[in-house]
Amino acid sequence: MFLQVLSDKPYYTVADYFSLGVIIYEMVTRTHPYSGYTRNAEILQRALLTFTPPFIRDITTPIKELLSGLLKVDPEKREFFVSNIRCLPFFNPINWTEVEKGKSPSPLAPDMLSKEPGHRRMEIAECLICTNKDKRMAKREQKKFEGFSYISESLKPQPMASSPAPAESH
């Protein structure tokens, strides 16, 4: 959660990218980037403006680049970063054309279920695999998703502005 959210000021999706940076940081480091500052909202607000979260040595450069951009304090700099996020080396393996067409293969392995018996927590990937793919959604439920895109219009590549055509002389 970023300053605009904490202080009840108007905000837009760029604040959500900061939150995404916090989540990814926690996933990679197993700690909150602002741990030690989260007990008091005022202290947290100051930390958000002045403290750069440390990166452990084991974090790869592509992850560092991603996190550094998502955790930028200045919303305009973060917005510029996000507008170019597809160009990061971290996302090089992704074929964005295939993603936009809905033809990108799933990153999940075909069989992620353990063959060993025992009690354990089920991972989210396993939940996704366990869904009944043969059971179709009712048509009235499918209609709710007509025209829905998983890609934000603001993140789709925009055509470059071209120069105006020269005026015809008669």
PDB file of C-alpha atoms in Angstrom:
ATOM      1  CA  MET A   1       0.000   0.000   0.000  1.00  0.00           C
ATOM      2  CA  PHE A   2       1.468   3.361  -0.918  1.00  0.00           C
ATOM      3  CA  LEU A   3       1.317   6.869   0.540  1.00  0.00           C
ATOM      4  CA  GLN A   4      -1.697   8.007  -1.456  1.00  0.00           C
ATOM      5  CA  VAL A   5      -3.616   5.021  -0.127  1.00  0.00           C
ATOM      6  CA  LEU A   6      -2.350   5.383   3.450  1.00  0.00           C
ATOM      7  CA  SER A   7      -3.231   9.069   3.597  1.00  0.00           C
ATOM      8  CA  ASP A   8      -6.649   8.690   1.931  1.00  0.00           C
ATOM      9  CA  LYS A   9      -5.535  10.816  -1.029  1.00  0.00           C
ATOM     10  CA  PRO A  10      -6.818  10.082  -4.538  1.00  0.00           C
ATOM     11  CA  TYR A  11      -4.742   7.472  -6.324  1.00  0.00           C
ATOM     12  CA  TYR A  12      -4.843   5.334  -9.426  1.00  0.00           C
ATOM     13  CA  THR A  13      -3.318   2.083 -10.653  1.00  0.00           C
ATOM     14  CA  VAL A  14       0.286   3.249 -10.252  1.00  0.00           C
ATOM     15  CA  ALA A  15      -0.177   2.808  -6.481  1.00  0.00           C
ATOM     16  CA  ASP A  16      -1.205  -0.796  -7.160  1.00  0.00           C
ATOM     17  CA  TYR A  17       2.110  -1.416  -8.908  1.00  0.00           C
ATOM     18  CA  PHE A  18       3.908  -0.292  -5.769  1.00  0.00           C
ATOM     19  CA  SER A  19       1.828  -2.856  -3.856  1.00  0.00           C
ATOM     20  CA  LEU A  20       2.775  -5.483  -6.437  1.00  0.00           C
ATOM     21  CA  GLY A  21       6.423  -4.594  -5.821  1.00  0.00           C
ATOM     22  CA  VAL A  22       5.917  -5.145  -2.088  1.00  0.00           C
ATOM     23  CA  ILE A  23       4.301  -8.543  -2.735  1.00  0.00           C
ATOM     24  CA  ILE A  24       7.060  -9.671  -5.113  1.00  0.00           C
ATOM     25  CA  TYR A  25       9.709  -8.428  -2.662  1.00  0.00           C
ATOM     26  CA  GLU A  26       8.084 -10.537   0.081  1.00  0.00           C
ATOM     27  CA  MET A  27       7.947 -13.575  -2.205  1.00  0.00           C
ATOM     28  CA  VAL A  28      11.624 -13.262  -3.122  1.00  0.00           C
ATOM     29  CA  THR A  29      13.097 -12.285   0.252  1.00  0.00           C
ATOM     30  CA  ARG A  30      10.507 -13.759   2.645  1.00  0.00           C
ATOM     31  CA  THR A  31      10.345 -10.423   4.444  1.00  0.00           C
ATOM     32  CA  HIS A  32       8.399  -7.180   4.071  1.00  0.00           C
ATOM     33  CA  PRO A  33      10.501  -4.434   2.434  1.00  0.00           C
ATOM     34  CA  TYR A  34       9.522  -2.043   5.217  1.00  0.00           C
ATOM     35  CA  SER A  35       9.561  -4.463   8.158  1.00  0.00           C
ATOM     36  CA  GLY A  36      10.366  -2.563  11.307  1.00  0.00           C
ATOM     37  CA  TYR A  37       8.428   0.450  10.030  1.00  0.00           C
ATOM     38  CA  THR A  38       4.952  -1.067   9.804  1.00  0.00           C
ATOM     39  CA  ARG A  39       3.770  -0.676  13.406  1.00  0.00           C
ATOM     40  CA  ASN A  40       3.004   3.026  13.131  1.00  0.00           C
ATOM     41  CA  ALA A  41       1.389   4.634  10.060  1.00  0.00           C
ATOM     42  CA  GLU A  42       3.332   7.887  10.447  1.00  0.00           C
ATOM     43  CA  ILE A  43       6.684   6.093  10.670  1.00  0.00           C
ATOM     44  CA  LEU A  44       5.731   3.914   7.711  1.00  0.00           C
ATOM     45  CA  GLN A  45       4.858   7.000   5.647  1.00  0.00           C
ATOM     46  CA  ARG A  46       8.274   8.511   6.391  1.00  0.00           C
ATOM     47  CA  ALA A  47      10.000   5.217   5.579  1.00  0.00           C
ATOM     48  CA  LEU A  48       8.178   4.963   2.257  1.00  0.00           C
ATOM     49  CA  LEU A  49       9.606   8.351   1.267  1.00  0.00           C
ATOM     50  CA  THR A  50      13.156   7.935   2.542  1.00  0.00           C
ATOM     51  CA  PHE A  51      14.057   4.255   2.872  1.00  0.00           C
ATOM     52  CA  THR A  52      15.125   2.048  -0.033  1.00  0.00           C
ATOM     53  CA  PRO A  53      14.553  -1.625   0.785  1.00  0.00           C
ATOM     54  CA  PRO A  54      17.761  -3.672   0.767  1.00  0.00           C
ATOM     55  CA  PHE A  55      18.309  -6.395  -1.804  1.00  0.00           C
ATOM     56  CA  ILE A  56      19.896  -9.611  -0.616  1.00  0.00           C
ATOM     57  CA  ARG A  57      22.883 -10.838  -2.628  1.00  0.00           C
ATOM     58  CA  ASP A  58      21.039 -13.801  -4.104  1.00  0.00           C
ATOM     59  CA  ILE A  59      18.476 -11.690  -5.965  1.00  0.00           C
ATOM     60  CA  THR A  60      19.176 -11.755  -9.688  1.00  0.00           C
ATOM     61  CA  THR A  61      19.670  -8.532 -11.625  1.00  0.00           C
ATOM     62  CA  PRO A  62      16.387  -8.895 -13.582  1.00  0.00           C
ATOM     63  CA  ILE A  63      14.427  -9.215 -10.303  1.00  0.00           C
ATOM     64  CA  LYS A  64      16.304  -6.240  -8.827  1.00  0.00           C
ATOM     65  CA  GLU A  65      15.408  -4.153 -11.891  1.00  0.00           C
ATOM     66  CA  LEU A  66      11.760  -5.172 -11.613  1.00  0.00           C
ATOM     67  CA  LEU A  67      11.566  -4.438  -7.885  1.00  0.00           C
ATOM     68  CA  SER A  68      13.482  -1.162  -8.153  1.00  0.00           C
ATOM     69  CA  GLY A  69      10.991   0.071 -10.728  1.00  0.00           C
ATOM     70  CA  LEU A  70       7.868  -1.106  -8.919  1.00  0.00           C
ATOM     71  CA  LEU A  71       9.029   0.346  -5.592  1.00  0.00           C
ATOM     72  CA  LYS A  72       9.864   3.806  -6.967  1.00  0.00           C
ATOM     73  CA  VAL A  73       8.580   6.494  -4.602  1.00  0.00           C
ATOM     74  CA  ASP A  74       7.833   9.044  -7.327  1.00  0.00           C
ATOM     75  CA  PRO A  75       4.516   8.005  -8.957  1.00  0.00           C
ATOM     76  CA  GLU A  76       5.497   9.595 -12.292  1.00  0.00           C
ATOM     77  CA  LYS A  77       8.770   7.652 -12.431  1.00  0.00           C
ATOM     78  CA  ARG A  78       6.920   4.471 -11.452  1.00  0.00           C
ATOM     79  CA  GLU A  79       4.301   5.116 -14.146  1.00  0.00           C
ATOM     80  CA  PHE A  80       7.037   5.570 -16.774  1.00  0.00           C
ATOM     81  CA  PHE A  81       8.688   2.359 -15.570  1.00  0.00           C
ATOM     82  CA  VAL A  82       5.415   0.415 -15.749  1.00  0.00           C
ATOM     83  CA  SER A  83       4.659   1.728 -19.239  1.00  0.00           C
ATOM     84  CA  ASN A  84       7.907   0.077 -20.396  1.00  0.00           C
ATOM     85  CA  ILE A  85       7.757  -3.003 -18.170  1.00  0.00           C
ATOM     86  CA  ARG A  86       7.504  -5.449 -21.058  1.00  0.00           C
ATOM     87  CA  CYS A  87      11.010  -4.440 -22.177  1.00  0.00           C
ATOM     88  CA  LEU A  88      12.643  -5.705 -18.979  1.00  0.00           C
ATOM     89  CA  PRO A  89      14.956  -8.729 -19.288  1.00  0.00           C
ATOM     90  CA  PHE A  90      12.775 -10.410 -16.629  1.00  0.00           C
ATOM     91  CA  PHE A  91       9.944 -10.623 -19.188  1.00  0.00           C
ATOM     92  CA  ASN A  92      12.096 -11.594 -22.220  1.00  0.00           C
ATOM     93  CA  PRO A  93      10.820 -15.200 -22.283  1.00  0.00           C
ATOM     94  CA  ILE A  94       7.231 -13.971 -22.688  1.00  0.00           C
ATOM     95  CA  ASN A  95       5.763 -13.757 -26.167  1.00  0.00           C
ATOM     96  CA  TRP A  96       3.393 -10.829 -25.609  1.00  0.00           C
ATOM     97  CA  THR A  97       1.664 -11.326 -28.959  1.00  0.00           C
ATOM     98  CA  GLU A  98       0.728 -14.863 -27.923  1.00  0.00           C
ATOM     99  CA  VAL A  99      -0.411 -13.642 -24.499  1.00  0.00           C
ATOM    100  CA  GLU A 100      -2.645 -10.986 -26.075  1.00  0.00           C
ATOM    101  CA  LYS A 101      -4.158 -13.578 -28.412  1.00  0.00           C
ATOM    102  CA  GLY A 102      -4.783 -15.923 -25.472  1.00  0.00           C
ATOM    103  CA  LYS A 103      -2.522 -18.543 -27.050  1.00  0.00           C
ATOM    104  CA  SER A 104       0.345 -18.476 -24.591  1.00  0.00           C
ATOM    105  CA  PRO A 105       1.061 -21.851 -22.958  1.00  0.00           C
ATOM    106  CA  SER A 106       0.452 -22.191 -19.247  1.00  0.00           C
ATOM    107  CA  PRO A 107       3.576 -21.823 -17.104  1.00  0.00           C
ATOM    108  CA  LEU A 108       2.307 -24.651 -14.881  1.00  0.00           C
ATOM    109  CA  ALA A 109       3.745 -28.121 -15.260  1.00  0.00           C
ATOM    110  CA  PRO A 110       1.186 -30.718 -16.403  1.00  0.00           C
ATOM    111  CA  ASP A 111       1.360 -32.726 -13.188  1.00  0.00           C
ATOM    112  CA  MET A 112       2.354 -30.780 -10.105  1.00  0.00           C
ATOM    113  CA  LEU A 113       0.662 -33.145  -7.661  1.00  0.00           C
ATOM    114  CA  SER A 114       2.943 -35.122  -5.415  1.00  0.00           C
ATOM    115  CA  LYS A 115       2.706 -38.890  -5.741  1.00  0.00           C
ATOM    116  CA  GLU A 116       3.699 -39.339  -2.116  1.00  0.00           C
ATOM    117  CA  PRO A 117       0.931 -39.826   0.455  1.00  0.00           C
ATOM    118  CA  GLY A 118       0.771 -37.556   3.450  1.00  0.00           C
ATOM    119  CA  HIS A 119      -0.818 -34.463   4.818  1.00  0.00           C
ATOM    120  CA  ARG A 120       0.334 -31.173   3.395  1.00  0.00           C
ATOM    121  CA  ARG A 121      -1.011 -27.842   2.279  1.00  0.00           C
ATOM    122  CA  MET A 122      -2.224 -27.693  -1.297  1.00  0.00           C
ATOM    123  CA  GLU A 123      -0.461 -25.090  -3.427  1.00  0.00           C
ATOM    124  CA  ILE A 124      -2.414 -22.686  -5.646  1.00  0.00           C
ATOM    125  CA  ALA A 125      -0.978 -24.278  -8.795  1.00  0.00           C
ATOM    126  CA  GLU A 126      -2.403 -27.607  -7.683  1.00  0.00           C
ATOM    127  CA  CYS A 127      -5.807 -26.026  -7.130  1.00  0.00           C
ATOM    128  CA  LEU A 128      -5.757 -24.695 -10.669  1.00  0.00           C
ATOM    129  CA  ILE A 129      -4.832 -28.093 -12.073  1.00  0.00           C
ATOM    130  CA  CYS A 130      -7.503 -29.856 -10.008  1.00  0.00           C
ATOM    131  CA  THR A 131     -10.347 -27.859 -11.502  1.00  0.00           C
ATOM    132  CA  ASN A 132     -12.665 -29.814 -13.757  1.00  0.00           C
ATOM    133  CA  LYS A 133     -11.662 -28.622 -17.212  1.00  0.00           C
ATOM    134  CA  ASP A 134     -14.301 -30.772 -18.892  1.00  0.00           C
ATOM    135  CA  LYS A 135     -17.195 -29.050 -17.157  1.00  0.00           C
ATOM    136  CA  ARG A 136     -18.211 -26.035 -19.213  1.00  0.00           C
ATOM    137  CA  MET A 137     -19.429 -22.836 -17.649  1.00  0.00           C
ATOM    138  CA  ALA A 138     -23.132 -22.125 -18.144  1.00  0.00           C
ATOM    139  CA  LYS A 139     -23.822 -19.738 -21.050  1.00  0.00           C
ATOM    140  CA  ARG A 140     -25.337 -17.112 -18.757  1.00  0.00           C
ATOM    141  CA  GLU A 141     -22.112 -17.180 -16.719  1.00  0.00           C
ATOM    142  CA  GLN A 142     -19.985 -16.981 -19.873  1.00  0.00           C
ATOM    143  CA  LYS A 143     -21.904 -13.862 -20.980  1.00  0.00           C
ATOM    144  CA  LYS A 144     -20.584 -12.001 -17.939  1.00  0.00           C
ATOM    145  CA  PHE A 145     -17.105 -12.177 -19.468  1.00  0.00           C
ATOM    146  CA  GLU A 146     -17.967 -11.084 -23.023  1.00  0.00           C
ATOM    147  CA  GLY A 147     -15.614  -8.356 -24.152  1.00  0.00           C
ATOM    148  CA  PHE A 148     -13.459  -8.720 -21.047  1.00  0.00           C
ATOM    149  CA  SER A 149      -9.716  -8.453 -21.562  1.00  0.00           C
ATOM    150  CA  TYR A 150      -7.065  -9.418 -19.061  1.00  0.00           C
ATOM    151  CA  ILE A 151      -4.799  -6.756 -20.515  1.00  0.00           C
ATOM    152  CA  SER A 152      -5.254  -3.175 -19.411  1.00  0.00           C
ATOM    153  CA  GLU A 153      -5.654  -0.784 -22.343  1.00  0.00           C
ATOM    154  CA  SER A 154      -3.055   1.482 -20.752  1.00  0.00           C
ATOM    155  CA  LEU A 155      -0.458  -1.310 -20.880  1.00  0.00           C
ATOM    156  CA  LYS A 156      -1.042  -2.387 -24.481  1.00  0.00           C
ATOM    157  CA  PRO A 157       1.671  -1.196 -26.849  1.00  0.00           C
ATOM    158  CA  GLN A 158       0.535   1.972 -28.574  1.00  0.00           C
ATOM    159  CA  PRO A 159       1.389   2.747 -32.200  1.00  0.00           C
ATOM    160  CA  MET A 160       4.008   5.426 -32.626  1.00  0.00           C
ATOM    161  CA  ALA A 161       2.649   8.773 -33.730  1.00  0.00           C
ATOM    162  CA  SER A 162       3.533   9.274 -37.367  1.00  0.00           C
ATOM    163  CA  SER A 163       4.403  12.489 -39.093  1.00  0.00           C
ATOM    164  CA  PRO A 164       1.523  14.176 -40.897  1.00  0.00           C
ATOM    165  CA  ALA A 165       1.353  13.422 -44.592  1.00  0.00           C
ATOM    166  CA  PRO A 166       2.753  16.190 -46.785  1.00  0.00           C
ATOM    167  CA  ALA A 167       0.116  18.466 -48.249  1.00  0.00           C
ATOM    168  CA  GLU A 168      -0.679  17.773 -51.876  1.00  0.00           C
ATOM    169  CA  SER A 169       0.060  20.592 -54.272  1.00  0.00           C
ATOM    170  CA  HIS A 170      -2.392  21.260 -57.083  1.00  0.00           C
TER     171      HIS A 170
END
